[in-house]
XYZ file of C-alpha atoms in Angstrom:
581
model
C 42.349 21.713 36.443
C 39.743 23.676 38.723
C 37.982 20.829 40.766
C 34.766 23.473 40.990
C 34.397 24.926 37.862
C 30.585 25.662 38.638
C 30.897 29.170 40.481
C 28.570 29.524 43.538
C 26.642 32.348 41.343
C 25.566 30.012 38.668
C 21.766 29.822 38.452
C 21.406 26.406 40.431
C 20.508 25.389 43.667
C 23.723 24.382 46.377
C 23.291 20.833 46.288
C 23.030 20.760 42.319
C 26.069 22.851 42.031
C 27.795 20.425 44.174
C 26.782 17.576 41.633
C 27.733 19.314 38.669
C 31.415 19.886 39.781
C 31.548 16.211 40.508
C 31.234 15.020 37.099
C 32.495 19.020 35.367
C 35.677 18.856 37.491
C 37.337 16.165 36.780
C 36.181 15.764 33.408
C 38.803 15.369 30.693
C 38.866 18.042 27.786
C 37.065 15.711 25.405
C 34.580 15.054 28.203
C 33.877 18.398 28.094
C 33.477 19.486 24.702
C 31.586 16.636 24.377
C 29.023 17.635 26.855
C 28.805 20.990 25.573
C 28.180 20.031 22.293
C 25.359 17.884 23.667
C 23.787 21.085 25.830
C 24.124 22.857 22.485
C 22.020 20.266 21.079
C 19.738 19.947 23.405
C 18.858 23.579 23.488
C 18.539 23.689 19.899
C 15.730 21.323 19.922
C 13.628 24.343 21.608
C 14.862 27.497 20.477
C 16.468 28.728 16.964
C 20.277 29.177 16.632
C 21.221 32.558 16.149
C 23.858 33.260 13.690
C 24.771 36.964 13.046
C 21.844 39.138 11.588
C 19.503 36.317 13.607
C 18.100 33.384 12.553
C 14.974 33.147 9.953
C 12.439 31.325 11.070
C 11.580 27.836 9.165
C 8.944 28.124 6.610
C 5.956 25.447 6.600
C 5.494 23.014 3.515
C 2.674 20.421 3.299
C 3.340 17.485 2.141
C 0.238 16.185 1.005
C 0.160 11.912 0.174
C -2.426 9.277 -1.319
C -1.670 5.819 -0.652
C -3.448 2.176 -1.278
C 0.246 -0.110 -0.228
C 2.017 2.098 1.591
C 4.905 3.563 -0.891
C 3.640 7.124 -0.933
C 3.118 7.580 2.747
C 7.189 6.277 2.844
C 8.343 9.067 0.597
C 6.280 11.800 2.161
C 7.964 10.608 5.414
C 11.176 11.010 3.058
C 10.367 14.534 2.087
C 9.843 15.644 5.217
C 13.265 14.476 6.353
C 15.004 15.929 3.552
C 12.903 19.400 3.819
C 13.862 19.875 7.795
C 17.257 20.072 6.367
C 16.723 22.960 3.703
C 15.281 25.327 6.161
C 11.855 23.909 5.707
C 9.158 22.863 8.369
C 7.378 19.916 7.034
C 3.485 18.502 7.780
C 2.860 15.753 6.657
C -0.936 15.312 5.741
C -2.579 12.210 4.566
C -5.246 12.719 1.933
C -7.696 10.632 4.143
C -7.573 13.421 6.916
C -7.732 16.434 4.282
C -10.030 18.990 5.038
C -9.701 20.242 1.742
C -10.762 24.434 2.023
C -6.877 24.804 4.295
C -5.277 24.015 1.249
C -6.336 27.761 0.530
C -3.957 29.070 3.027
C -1.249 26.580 2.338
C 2.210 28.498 0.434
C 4.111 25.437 -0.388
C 2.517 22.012 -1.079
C 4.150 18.773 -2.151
C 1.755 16.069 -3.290
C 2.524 12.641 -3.382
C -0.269 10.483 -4.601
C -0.571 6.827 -6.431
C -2.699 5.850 -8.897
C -4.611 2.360 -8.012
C -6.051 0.096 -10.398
C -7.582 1.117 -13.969
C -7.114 4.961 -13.036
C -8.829 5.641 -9.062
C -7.856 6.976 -6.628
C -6.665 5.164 -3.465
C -9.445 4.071 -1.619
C -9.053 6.324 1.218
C -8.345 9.025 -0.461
C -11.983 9.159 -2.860
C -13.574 11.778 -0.512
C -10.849 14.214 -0.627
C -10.265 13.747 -4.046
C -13.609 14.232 -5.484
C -13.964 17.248 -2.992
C -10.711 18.781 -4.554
C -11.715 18.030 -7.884
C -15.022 19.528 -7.450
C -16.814 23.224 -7.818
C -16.476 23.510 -4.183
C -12.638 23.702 -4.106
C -10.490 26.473 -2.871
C -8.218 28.866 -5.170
C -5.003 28.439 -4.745
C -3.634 31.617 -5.626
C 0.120 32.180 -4.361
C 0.377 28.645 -3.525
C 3.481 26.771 -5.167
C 3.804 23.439 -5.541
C 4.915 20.045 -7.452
C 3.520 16.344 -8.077
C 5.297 13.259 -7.697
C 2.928 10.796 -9.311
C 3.496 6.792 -8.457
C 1.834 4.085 -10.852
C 2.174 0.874 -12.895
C 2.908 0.682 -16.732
C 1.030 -2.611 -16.813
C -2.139 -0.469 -16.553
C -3.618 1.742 -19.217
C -4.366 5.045 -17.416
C -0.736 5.086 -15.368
C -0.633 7.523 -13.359
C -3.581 9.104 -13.743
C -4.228 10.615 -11.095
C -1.200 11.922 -9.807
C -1.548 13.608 -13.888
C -4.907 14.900 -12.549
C -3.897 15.916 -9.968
C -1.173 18.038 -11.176
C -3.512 19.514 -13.735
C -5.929 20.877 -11.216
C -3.749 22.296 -8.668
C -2.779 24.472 -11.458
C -6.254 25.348 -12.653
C -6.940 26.517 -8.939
C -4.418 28.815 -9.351
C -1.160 27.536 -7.581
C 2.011 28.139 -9.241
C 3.931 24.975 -10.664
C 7.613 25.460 -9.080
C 8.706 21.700 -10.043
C 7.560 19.955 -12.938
C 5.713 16.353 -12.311
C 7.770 13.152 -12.730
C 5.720 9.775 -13.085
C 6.816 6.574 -11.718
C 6.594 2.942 -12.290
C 7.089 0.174 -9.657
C 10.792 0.850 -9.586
C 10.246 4.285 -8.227
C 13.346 3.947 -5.918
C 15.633 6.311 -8.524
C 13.525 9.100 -9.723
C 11.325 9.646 -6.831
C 14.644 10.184 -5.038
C 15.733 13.061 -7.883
C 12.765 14.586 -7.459
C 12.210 15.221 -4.221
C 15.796 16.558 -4.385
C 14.907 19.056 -7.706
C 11.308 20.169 -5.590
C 12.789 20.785 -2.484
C 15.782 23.165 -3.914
C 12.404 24.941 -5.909
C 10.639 25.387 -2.740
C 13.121 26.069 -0.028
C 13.113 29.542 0.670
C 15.451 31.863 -0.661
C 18.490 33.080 1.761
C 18.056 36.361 3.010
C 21.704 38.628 3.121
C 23.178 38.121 6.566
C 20.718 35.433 7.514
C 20.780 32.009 6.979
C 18.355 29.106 8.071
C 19.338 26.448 10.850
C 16.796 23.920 11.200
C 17.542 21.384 13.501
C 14.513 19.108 14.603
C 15.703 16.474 17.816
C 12.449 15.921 18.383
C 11.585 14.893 14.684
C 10.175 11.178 14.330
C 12.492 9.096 11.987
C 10.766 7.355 8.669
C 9.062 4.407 9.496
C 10.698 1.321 7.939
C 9.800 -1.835 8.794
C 13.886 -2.984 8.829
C 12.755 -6.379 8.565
C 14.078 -7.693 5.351
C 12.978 -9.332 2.654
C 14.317 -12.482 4.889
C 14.069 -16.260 4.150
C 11.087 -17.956 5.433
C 10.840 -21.784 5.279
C 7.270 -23.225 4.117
C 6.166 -25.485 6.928
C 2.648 -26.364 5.006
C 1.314 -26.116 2.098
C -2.154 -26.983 1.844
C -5.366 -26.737 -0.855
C -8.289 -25.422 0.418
C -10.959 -25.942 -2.247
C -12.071 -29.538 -3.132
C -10.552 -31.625 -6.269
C -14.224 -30.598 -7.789
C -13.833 -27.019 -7.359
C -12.569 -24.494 -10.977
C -10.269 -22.632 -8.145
C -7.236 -23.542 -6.451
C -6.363 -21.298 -3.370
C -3.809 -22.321 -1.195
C -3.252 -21.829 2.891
C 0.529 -21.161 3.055
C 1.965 -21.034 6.556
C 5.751 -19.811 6.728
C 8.446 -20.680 9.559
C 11.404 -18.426 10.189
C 14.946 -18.578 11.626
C 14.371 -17.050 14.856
C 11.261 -14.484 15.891
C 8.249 -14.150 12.778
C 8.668 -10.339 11.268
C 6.894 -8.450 14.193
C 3.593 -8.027 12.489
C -0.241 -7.073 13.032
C -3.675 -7.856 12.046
C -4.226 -6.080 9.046
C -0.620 -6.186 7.388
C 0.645 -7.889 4.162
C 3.619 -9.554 3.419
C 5.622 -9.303 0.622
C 6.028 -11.890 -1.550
C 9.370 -12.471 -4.127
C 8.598 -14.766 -6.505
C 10.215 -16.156 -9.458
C 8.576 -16.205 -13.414
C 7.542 -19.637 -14.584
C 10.894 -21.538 -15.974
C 8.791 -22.827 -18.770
C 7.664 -19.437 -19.761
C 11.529 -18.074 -19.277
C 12.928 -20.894 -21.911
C 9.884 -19.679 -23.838
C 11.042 -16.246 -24.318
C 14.535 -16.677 -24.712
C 14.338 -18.914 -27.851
C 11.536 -15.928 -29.121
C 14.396 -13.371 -28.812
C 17.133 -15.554 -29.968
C 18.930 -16.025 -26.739
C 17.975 -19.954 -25.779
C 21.521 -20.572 -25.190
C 22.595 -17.850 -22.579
C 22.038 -19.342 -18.936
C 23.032 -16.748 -17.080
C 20.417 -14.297 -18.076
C 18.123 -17.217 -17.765
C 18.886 -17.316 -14.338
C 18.244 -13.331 -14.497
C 15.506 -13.249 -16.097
C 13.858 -15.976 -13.757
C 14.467 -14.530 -10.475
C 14.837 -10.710 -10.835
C 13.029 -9.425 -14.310
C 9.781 -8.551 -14.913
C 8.851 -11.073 -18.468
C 5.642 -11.040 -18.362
C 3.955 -7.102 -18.418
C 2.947 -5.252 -21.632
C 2.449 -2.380 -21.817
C 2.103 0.697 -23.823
C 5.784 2.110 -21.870
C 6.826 -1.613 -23.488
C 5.779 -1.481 -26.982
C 7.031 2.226 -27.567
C 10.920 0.715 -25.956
C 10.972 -2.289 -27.998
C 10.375 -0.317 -31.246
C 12.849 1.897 -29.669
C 15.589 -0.764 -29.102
C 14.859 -2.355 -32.229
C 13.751 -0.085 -34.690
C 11.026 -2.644 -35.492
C 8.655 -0.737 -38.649
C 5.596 -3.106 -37.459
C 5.494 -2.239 -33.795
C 5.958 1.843 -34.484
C 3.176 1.390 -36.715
C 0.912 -0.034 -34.594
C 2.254 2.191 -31.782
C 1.163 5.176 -34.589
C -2.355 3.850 -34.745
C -5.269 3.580 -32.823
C -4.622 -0.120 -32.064
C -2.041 -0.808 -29.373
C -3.534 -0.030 -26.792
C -6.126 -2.705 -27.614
C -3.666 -5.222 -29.108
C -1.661 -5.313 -25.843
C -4.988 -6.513 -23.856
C -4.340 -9.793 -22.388
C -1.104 -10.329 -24.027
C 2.187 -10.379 -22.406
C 5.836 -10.051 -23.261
C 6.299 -13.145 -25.123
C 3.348 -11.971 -27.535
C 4.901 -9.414 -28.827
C 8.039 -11.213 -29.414
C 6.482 -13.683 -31.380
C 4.193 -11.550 -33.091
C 6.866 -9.429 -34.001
C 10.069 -11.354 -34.127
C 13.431 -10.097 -34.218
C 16.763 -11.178 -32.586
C 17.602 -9.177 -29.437
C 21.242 -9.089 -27.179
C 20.652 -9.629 -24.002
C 21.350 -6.257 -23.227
C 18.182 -5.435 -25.324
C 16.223 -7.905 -23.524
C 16.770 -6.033 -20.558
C 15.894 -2.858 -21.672
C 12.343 -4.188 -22.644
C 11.898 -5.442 -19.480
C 11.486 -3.916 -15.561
C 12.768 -4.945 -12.409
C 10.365 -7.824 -10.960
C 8.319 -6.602 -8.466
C 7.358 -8.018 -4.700
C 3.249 -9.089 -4.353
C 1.659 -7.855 -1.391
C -0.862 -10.654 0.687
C -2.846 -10.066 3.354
C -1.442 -11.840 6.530
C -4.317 -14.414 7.124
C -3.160 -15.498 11.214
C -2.309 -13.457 14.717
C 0.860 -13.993 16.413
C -1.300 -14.483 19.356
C -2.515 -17.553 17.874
C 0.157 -18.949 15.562
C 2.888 -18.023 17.314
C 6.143 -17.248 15.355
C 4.728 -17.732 11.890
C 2.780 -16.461 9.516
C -0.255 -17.775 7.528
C -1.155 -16.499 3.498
C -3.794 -17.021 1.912
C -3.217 -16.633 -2.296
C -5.525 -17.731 -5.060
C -3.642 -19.405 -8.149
C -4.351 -16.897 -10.943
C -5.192 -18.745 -14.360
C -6.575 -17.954 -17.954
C -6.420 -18.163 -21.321
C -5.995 -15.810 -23.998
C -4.746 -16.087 -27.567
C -4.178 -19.557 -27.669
C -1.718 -19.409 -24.743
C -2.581 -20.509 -20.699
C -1.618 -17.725 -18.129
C -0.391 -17.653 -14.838
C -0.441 -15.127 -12.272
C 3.501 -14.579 -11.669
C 3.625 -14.905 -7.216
C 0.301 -16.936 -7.368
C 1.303 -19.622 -9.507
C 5.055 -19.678 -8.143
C 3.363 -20.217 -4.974
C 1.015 -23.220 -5.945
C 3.008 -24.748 -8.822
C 6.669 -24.721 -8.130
C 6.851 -24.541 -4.426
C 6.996 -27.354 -1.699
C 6.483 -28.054 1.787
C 10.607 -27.745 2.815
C 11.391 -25.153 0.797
C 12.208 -21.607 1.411
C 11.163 -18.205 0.081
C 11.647 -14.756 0.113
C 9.341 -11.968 2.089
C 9.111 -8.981 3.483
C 6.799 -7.427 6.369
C 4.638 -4.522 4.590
C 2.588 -2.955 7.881
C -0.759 -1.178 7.297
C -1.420 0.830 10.183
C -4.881 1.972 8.199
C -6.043 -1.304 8.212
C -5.928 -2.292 11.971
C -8.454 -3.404 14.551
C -10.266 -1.165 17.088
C -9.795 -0.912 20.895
C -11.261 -4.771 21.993
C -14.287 -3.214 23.415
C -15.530 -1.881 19.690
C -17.789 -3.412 17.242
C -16.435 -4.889 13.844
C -18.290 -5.846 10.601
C -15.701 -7.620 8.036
C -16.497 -7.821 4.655
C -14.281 -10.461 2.797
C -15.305 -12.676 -0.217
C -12.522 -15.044 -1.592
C -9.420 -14.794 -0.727
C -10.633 -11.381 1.069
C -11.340 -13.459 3.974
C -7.384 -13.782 4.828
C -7.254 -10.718 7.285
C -10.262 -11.085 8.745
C -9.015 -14.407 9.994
C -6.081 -12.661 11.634
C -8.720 -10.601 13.246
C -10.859 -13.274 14.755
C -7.873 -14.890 16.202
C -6.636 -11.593 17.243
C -10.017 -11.326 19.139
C -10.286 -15.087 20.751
C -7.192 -14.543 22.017
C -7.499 -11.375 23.622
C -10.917 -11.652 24.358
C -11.854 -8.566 23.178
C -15.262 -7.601 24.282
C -16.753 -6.415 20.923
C -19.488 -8.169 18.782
C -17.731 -9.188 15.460
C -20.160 -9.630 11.866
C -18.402 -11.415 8.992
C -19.706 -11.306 5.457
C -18.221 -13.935 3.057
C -19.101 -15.196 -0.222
C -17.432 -17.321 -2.925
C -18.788 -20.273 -5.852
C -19.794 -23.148 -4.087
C -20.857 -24.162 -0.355
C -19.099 -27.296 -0.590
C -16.109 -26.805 -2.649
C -15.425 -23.164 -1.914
C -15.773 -22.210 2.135
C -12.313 -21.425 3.047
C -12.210 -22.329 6.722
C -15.293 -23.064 7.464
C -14.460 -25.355 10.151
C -12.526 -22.323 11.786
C -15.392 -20.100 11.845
C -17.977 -23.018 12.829
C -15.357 -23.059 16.045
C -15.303 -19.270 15.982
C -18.766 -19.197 16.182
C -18.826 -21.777 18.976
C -16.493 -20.423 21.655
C -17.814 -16.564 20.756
C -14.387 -14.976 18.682
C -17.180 -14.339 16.505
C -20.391 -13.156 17.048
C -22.220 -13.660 13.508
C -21.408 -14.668 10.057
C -23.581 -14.292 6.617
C -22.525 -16.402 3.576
C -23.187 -15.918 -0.387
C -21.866 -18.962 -2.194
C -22.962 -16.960 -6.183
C -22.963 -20.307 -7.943
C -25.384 -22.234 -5.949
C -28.426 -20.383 -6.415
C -30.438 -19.708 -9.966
C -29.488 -16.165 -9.687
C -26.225 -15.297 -8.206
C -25.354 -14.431 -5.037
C -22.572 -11.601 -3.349
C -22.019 -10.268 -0.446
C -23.521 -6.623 -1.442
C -26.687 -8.878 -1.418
C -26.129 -10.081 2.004
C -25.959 -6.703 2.964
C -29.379 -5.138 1.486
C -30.479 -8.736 3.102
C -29.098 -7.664 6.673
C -29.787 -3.496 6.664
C -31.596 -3.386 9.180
C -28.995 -4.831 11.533
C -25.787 -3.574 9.902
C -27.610 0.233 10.556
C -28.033 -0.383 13.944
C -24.730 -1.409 14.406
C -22.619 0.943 12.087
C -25.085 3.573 14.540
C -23.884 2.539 17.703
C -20.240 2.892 16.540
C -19.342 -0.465 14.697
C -15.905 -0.262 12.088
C -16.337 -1.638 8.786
C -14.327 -3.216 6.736
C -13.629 -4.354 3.405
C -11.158 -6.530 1.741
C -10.991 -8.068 -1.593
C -11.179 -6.800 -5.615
C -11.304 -2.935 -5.872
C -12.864 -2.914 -9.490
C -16.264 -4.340 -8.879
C -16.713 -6.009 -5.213
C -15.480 -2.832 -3.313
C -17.478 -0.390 -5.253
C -20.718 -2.784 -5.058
C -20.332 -3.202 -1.196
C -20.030 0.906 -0.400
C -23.157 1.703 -3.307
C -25.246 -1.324 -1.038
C -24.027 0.190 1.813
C -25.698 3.298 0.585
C -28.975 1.628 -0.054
C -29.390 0.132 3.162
C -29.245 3.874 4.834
C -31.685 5.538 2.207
C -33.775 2.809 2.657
C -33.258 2.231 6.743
C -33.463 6.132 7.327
C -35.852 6.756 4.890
C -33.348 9.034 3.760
C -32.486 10.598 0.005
C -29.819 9.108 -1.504
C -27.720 12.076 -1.140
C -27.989 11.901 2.734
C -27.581 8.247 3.191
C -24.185 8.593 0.758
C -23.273 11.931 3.264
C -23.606 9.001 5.984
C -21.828 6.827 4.497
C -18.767 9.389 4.004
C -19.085 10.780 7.738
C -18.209 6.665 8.920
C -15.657 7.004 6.438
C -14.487 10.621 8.039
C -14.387 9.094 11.504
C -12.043 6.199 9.998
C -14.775 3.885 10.704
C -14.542 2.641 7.093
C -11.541 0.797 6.227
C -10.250 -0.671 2.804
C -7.966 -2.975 1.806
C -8.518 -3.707 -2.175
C -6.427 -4.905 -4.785
């Protein structure tokens, strides 16, 4: 074999050709196809290939997502992966950082976008999605494009506004090229069909002699977390309210074989809990099926016994041809009659004996619970802290339980182990250390915004920090309060305002605190200050942003309309951050 198979007229400078024939020369055959296939690559990354008749250029799609946990910003990520391989060249685009008029020039748009709570949008996404909804948006004449709409059957308006969504692209004028599929929590299957059935509608079409070669080295991979769901081993267990107090929330701190999951202020971890055995035995003697342990054991740890919803009324008269239940379903009633009910209800309401196999069928994969991380790694080392309020109630004669939350405070022990998984937020993360932050957490809202202060201490990050926090009762209801009396102390944080609703004549919230404080939370949201809120989305969240709103009119002696334009320009500079459930 040639020991200097780089002639002297190659484009390369002496001493480099001299290199290159040390490691070309005596190369072995594979060695060499090996690296040519790897130059190949390498230049592919920059230019196109060019097959006979010459290569046509990618065309762009958007992929457009609206995410509250996460789970349509992963399958955007997945789209884009899949559409580099059809020929496509794929932008992402969260719906946070829409500026909604390009959408006019856009040709092919995927739309990804999860419905939160009774029927909103996620919280990020409300500006763009009252500006596309509006008189003010764009035609979209010659633009095609398909909805993949993510939800939860245990609320009444599922998927509503992936359904809206859908609806108005069209009425702007862009073309429907792949019909809208609607997904519950076990979104896994059909979101994956989908995206397969809208990218083959989208890809453009082959042109004779030419052919598309899209090959992307440079391309990001999905983000995935990789870490899990692993075993975690509860190292305390601890009640935070007094014995006098209505609530019971619990301070759960988790060890772990080896490193904690690599996480940040301002993620969640996934919870996998198991139903209430009581409940389990409950249902199975309902359905005629007290006797079968094995899909006890089923039913415990990996089935879903406890929603209702209209998606389970309309299978159950389905699977059982039950006359009652496709009445009702006929009528104007269910959706009333399933209102604080659950599975069990309507098996005792409406009895009939079920196989197992139709006990299945009723029912949906049980679902992870997302909590807040409530510690730093800077502080706690490898471990991580929770913070999770025991959901209780009655209704119908029958005492409720929150399925993760009640697992967590009524079944588990210091000792014993349990199942998580990291969920990261990256839109839910702390400032450079230098920047201002004002946290707004009442309840159990509080439990990232004691990952930040630790964060903070430990770095000692430079920037004032403002906490709002409210529950019932001063003395039976201040999570941590000796923590932020220290916090306070040693300067992790700078301020803290309190609303405790039940200890007053009239009661008391944090959006009260904030009229109370305008003044101050103006001057610093002005000087560049983030804010953040965590907590309930249906009321708290809502109240906080219209008080918010207040405290500029009133401040700036500003209309309304201006102070809410204010408002929405901290929220355009990602100034205003949300984490609501």
């Amino acid at each position: 074999m040639n020991s200097s198979p780089i002639p002297n007229t190659a484009p390369f400078a002496e001493e480099e050709i001299e290199i290159l024939n040390r490691v070309v020369g005596p190369a072995s055959p594979t060695q060499r196809a090996w690296l040519a296939g790897f130059l190949a690559g390498v230049d592919a990354s920059t230019t196109a290939l060019q097959p006979v008749g010459g290569a046509q250029p990618a065309e762009p799609l958007t992929i457009l997502y609206a995410t509250e946990s996460g789970n349509s910003e992963r399958l955007a990520l997945d789209i884009a992966k899949a559409a580099r391989k059809m020929g496509l060249k794929p932008s992402v685009v969260d719906m946070a950082d829409l500026d909604v008029a390009t959408l006019a020039s856009v040709r092919r748009l995927v739309v990804i976008a999860a419905t939160w709570g009774e029927g909103d949008p996620p919280a990020r996404a409300m500006r763009a999605y009252a500006e596309l909804m509006g008189e003010g948006a764009p035609h979209l004449d010659g633009t095609e494009f398909g909805v993949l709409a993510l939800g939860d059957t245990a609320y009444t308006e599922f998927c509503a506004i992936g359904k809206a969504l859908d609806a108005r692209l069209a009425a702007l004028g862009g073309k429907r090229v792949a019909e809208r599929v609607d997904c519950d929590l076990d979104f896994a299957e059909p979101a994956g069909h989908w995206i397969e059935t809208a990218l083959k509608a989208l890809a453009p079409v082959e042109e004779a002699g030419r052919r598309v070669i899209a090959v992307d080295f440079g391309a990001k991979a999905a983000s995935s977390s990789g870490l899990g769901p692993v075993e975690a081993e509860i190292t305390e267990l601890i009640q935070l309210n007094s014995s006098q107090s209505e609530k019971v929330t619990i301070h759960l701190e988790l060890g772990f074989d080896g490193a904690a999951p690599p996480y940040k202020p301002g993620d969640s971890l996934d919870i996998y809990p198991e139903n209430d055995a009581a409940y389990v035995d409950d249902l199975l003697k309902a359905a005629g099926l007290a006797s079968d342990a094995a899909l006890r054991a089923e039913l415990t740890k990996g089935r879903d016994v406890t929603t209702l919803s209209l998606k389970t009324l309309e299978s159950y008269a389905t699977t059982t041809a039950h006359q009652e239940v496709k009445a009702l379903l006929e009528s104007a009633d269910a959706r009333a009659w399933i209102a604080d009910r659950q599975l069990i209800d309507l098996l005792q309401s409406f009895p009939v004996r079920l196989s197992a196999d139709q006990l299945r069928q009723i029912t949906r994969p049980l679902a992870p619970r997302a909590y807040s991380i409530a510690s730093s790694r800077r502080e706690v080392g490898e471990e991580v802290h929770l913070l999770i309020s025991a959901v209780r109630y009655q209704s119908f004669g029958r005492v409720r339980k929150g399925v993760a939350s009640g697992h967590v405070a009524d079944q588990l022990k210091k000792g014993q182990r349990l199942r998580v998984k990291l969920r990261p937020n990256r839109h839910f993360a702390l400032p450079s250390p230098e920047r201002d932050i004002i946290m707004v957490g009442p309840g159990t809202g509080i439990a990232p915004f004691r990952a930040f202060v630790q964060e903070r201490g430990a770095t000692g990050a430079s920037g004032r920090s403002w906490l709002f926090f409210g529950d019932r009762q001063f003395t039976h209801d201040f999570l941590y309060q000796l923590e932020w009396q220290d916090a306070l102390k040693d300067g992790s944080l700078t301020r803290m305002d309190v609303a405790f609703s039940r200890d007053t004549p009239e009661k008391l919230y944090v959006q009260h605190l904030i009229w109370e404080q305008r003044r101050d939370l103006v001057d610093w949201l002005d000087n560049g200050a983030y804010f953040y809120v965590c907590g309930d989305a249906k009321a708290m969240a809502k109240d906080v942003r219209a008080a918010l709103v207040r405290a500029y009119a009133d401040v700036k002696a500003q209309s309304v309309e201006a102070a809410e334009q204010a408002v929405n320009d901290i929220d355009g500079e990602h100034r205003y951050l949300q984490d609501t459930y």
